[in-house]
Amino acid sequence: MRASIIPTPTELQVNASAAPFVLSVSSRILATDAAASVAGHLAGILRPSTGYPLPVLSPLDGHVAGPADIAFHLDLTDELELGAEGYRLETSAAGATITAATAAGLFYGIQSLRHLFPADIEKRSVQSAPWQATAASIIDRPRFAWRGAMLDVARNFFDVPAVTRFIDEIVLFKINVLHLHLTDDQGWRVSIAGRPELTGIGAASAVGGGPGGYYTEEDYARIVAYASERFVTVVPEIDVPGHTNAALSAYPELNADGTAREPYTGIDVGFSSLDVDADATWQFLDDVFRSVAAQTPGPYLHIGGDESHSTPPDQYPVFLARATALVAAHGKVPIAWHEAGRSSDLAPGTIGQYWSYVTPQNNAAELAASFVDQGGSLILSPADVAYLDITYDETTPIGQAWAGGPTSVRAAYEWEPADILPGVADERILGVEAPLWTETVASAADIDYLVFPRLAAVAEIAWSAPAGTPARNWAEFSDRLEAWYPRFLELGIGAFREGEPYPAGRSGVSGGVSRVPGSDLA
Ligand code: TNX
């Protein structure tokens, strides 16, 4: 038996010849109160397929772990070795133990333990034993604190079950940030106190004339809570000053001519802008940022700033300075796409999200460095390797073909964050994020197909050792990925597989959508 853990752990010893850990009908999960909810989460994963009761019991009540048990140890003294998100996992015929300094660390230990069991463990109906986990000894901690996935719910709307499903999928690979692109030209998807037309008129459209939709405050709270139980921070994005046609269609006073714009269902970018000078704009943004900040427990609020081609160039930096200050005044750390580096007056600590290529185009490297010069740090989403909406190859029926694409799984795997911006110190790179834009994505099945397995590749870049070390090895990764396909199947994740046709009966918007490569890169 071999171990197919993705992302690959910092230290992994597989004892292939040793007797494995075996789960049985008498297995128990031992955890103190502080670890009980994570232990309960593991029980929820293991019970349906094993049919075992797997009670969660406290060692403080005198229960002692035996060879069929899984024991959780939450021990702050381990922080030195394991950090805030690391864990140790031991599996053998003597039992399974997961040790961490935090509940998040234990949660990542659970994901690795899952990967050591046969793929059938992921089934939701009772299967037959034996349930063996390869004997292994693992010490693991992430390279980057920010390991993100972005879902664009503005171009096409995805309801709460689709988003919680997406969260369940991304945590398999230890992703800890869900960036929701909540607003764009084609739709406004989050309710804002006192601004009912944003989710009235503004939410009723989507690309291609789809039905649209939005999250009520209650919906959004459910997403945030579901994410938080899985150690995922939700980062809401309100994209301004461009990408704002939905807002401009909902509130006439946001337009210089006082006339509401028509709803937009195409896929062009760069044609809309808020009016930087208007008081109405700033009253609007104050309402929006206040409401989104209040609904979001996480520390961040993303304000977009990309492709604002219709904002007068001299006003764009002024806008970003004022908008980032407003976000900070509402108690959140502002994040913006790298174009916002054109302002030299960003709120202190504003984070930049870089979306040019692995080889920076035009002045993108300078714009990214501008955030660092102003005391901020960077999230890297190089479009030619980390964009999940780009086609895999010439046969991919959904997705877009710009950004140097098609982008193979191998290309998504073979890049190094530290090599993109040579002037930027490594410690200013917060981490890595893979965005899924949804102009061509209409269903959960479409999401799965474009996201997997490329997100697994990007997750390994975010978590595991850098390029140039033995751990970063495409041939070895592709073997592990191969071993993952039965698991994707059992999990109901319709992942792309090289050489296999797109599954029939999917509802994707048909492909052929393309833009001139790099035409929009600042
Ligand atoms: C560029 S990348 C965009 C999005 C599009 C994407 C795909 C970025 C920050 N903005 O508005 O959805 O290309 O076409």
PDB file of C-alpha atoms in Angstrom, residues 18 32 85 98 102 149 166 207 228 271 283 292 325 357 364 383 416 445 448 453 478 493 496 500 519:
ATOM      1  CA  ALA A  18       4.407  -2.816   8.618  1.00  0.00           C
ATOM      2  CA  THR A  32     -10.816  16.255  24.944  1.00  0.00           C
ATOM      3  CA  GLU A  85      -1.694  24.829  11.262  1.00  0.00           C
ATOM      4  CA  ILE A  98      -3.247  13.094  15.413  1.00  0.00           C
ATOM      5  CA  THR A 102      -4.628  23.999  17.263  1.00  0.00           C
ATOM      6  CA  ALA A 149      -9.675  29.344  -3.932  1.00  0.00           C
ATOM      7  CA  PHE A 166     -17.366  23.624  -2.944  1.00  0.00           C
ATOM      8  CA  VAL A 207     -24.260  35.753 -18.059  1.00  0.00           C
ATOM      9  CA  SER A 228     -15.445  28.583   9.631  1.00  0.00           C
ATOM     10  CA  PHE A 271     -17.018  49.218 -19.755  1.00  0.00           C
ATOM     11  CA  GLN A 283     -22.562  57.142   0.393  1.00  0.00           C
ATOM     12  CA  VAL A 292     -20.397  43.515   4.234  1.00  0.00           C
ATOM     13  CA  ALA A 325      -9.249  53.966   3.711  1.00  0.00           C
ATOM     14  CA  TYR A 357       1.552  35.874 -15.597  1.00  0.00           C
ATOM     15  CA  ALA A 364       2.470  44.296 -13.369  1.00  0.00           C
ATOM     16  CA  ALA A 383      -3.378  33.788 -14.541  1.00  0.00           C
ATOM     17  CA  GLU A 416       7.280  28.634  -8.132  1.00  0.00           C
ATOM     18  CA  ALA A 445     -20.507  19.743 -12.356  1.00  0.00           C
ATOM     19  CA  ASP A 448     -15.775  20.352 -10.496  1.00  0.00           C
ATOM     20  CA  PRO A 453      -7.525  18.413 -10.420  1.00  0.00           C
ATOM     21  CA  SER A 478       0.961  12.744 -11.234  1.00  0.00           C
ATOM     22  CA  ILE A 493     -16.277  15.125  -7.883  1.00  0.00           C
ATOM     23  CA  PHE A 496     -11.093  16.404 -15.589  1.00  0.00           C
ATOM     24  CA  GLU A 500     -11.118  11.417 -21.304  1.00  0.00           C
ATOM     25  CA  SER A 519      -5.044  42.015 -23.645  1.00  0.00           C
TER      26      SER A 519
END
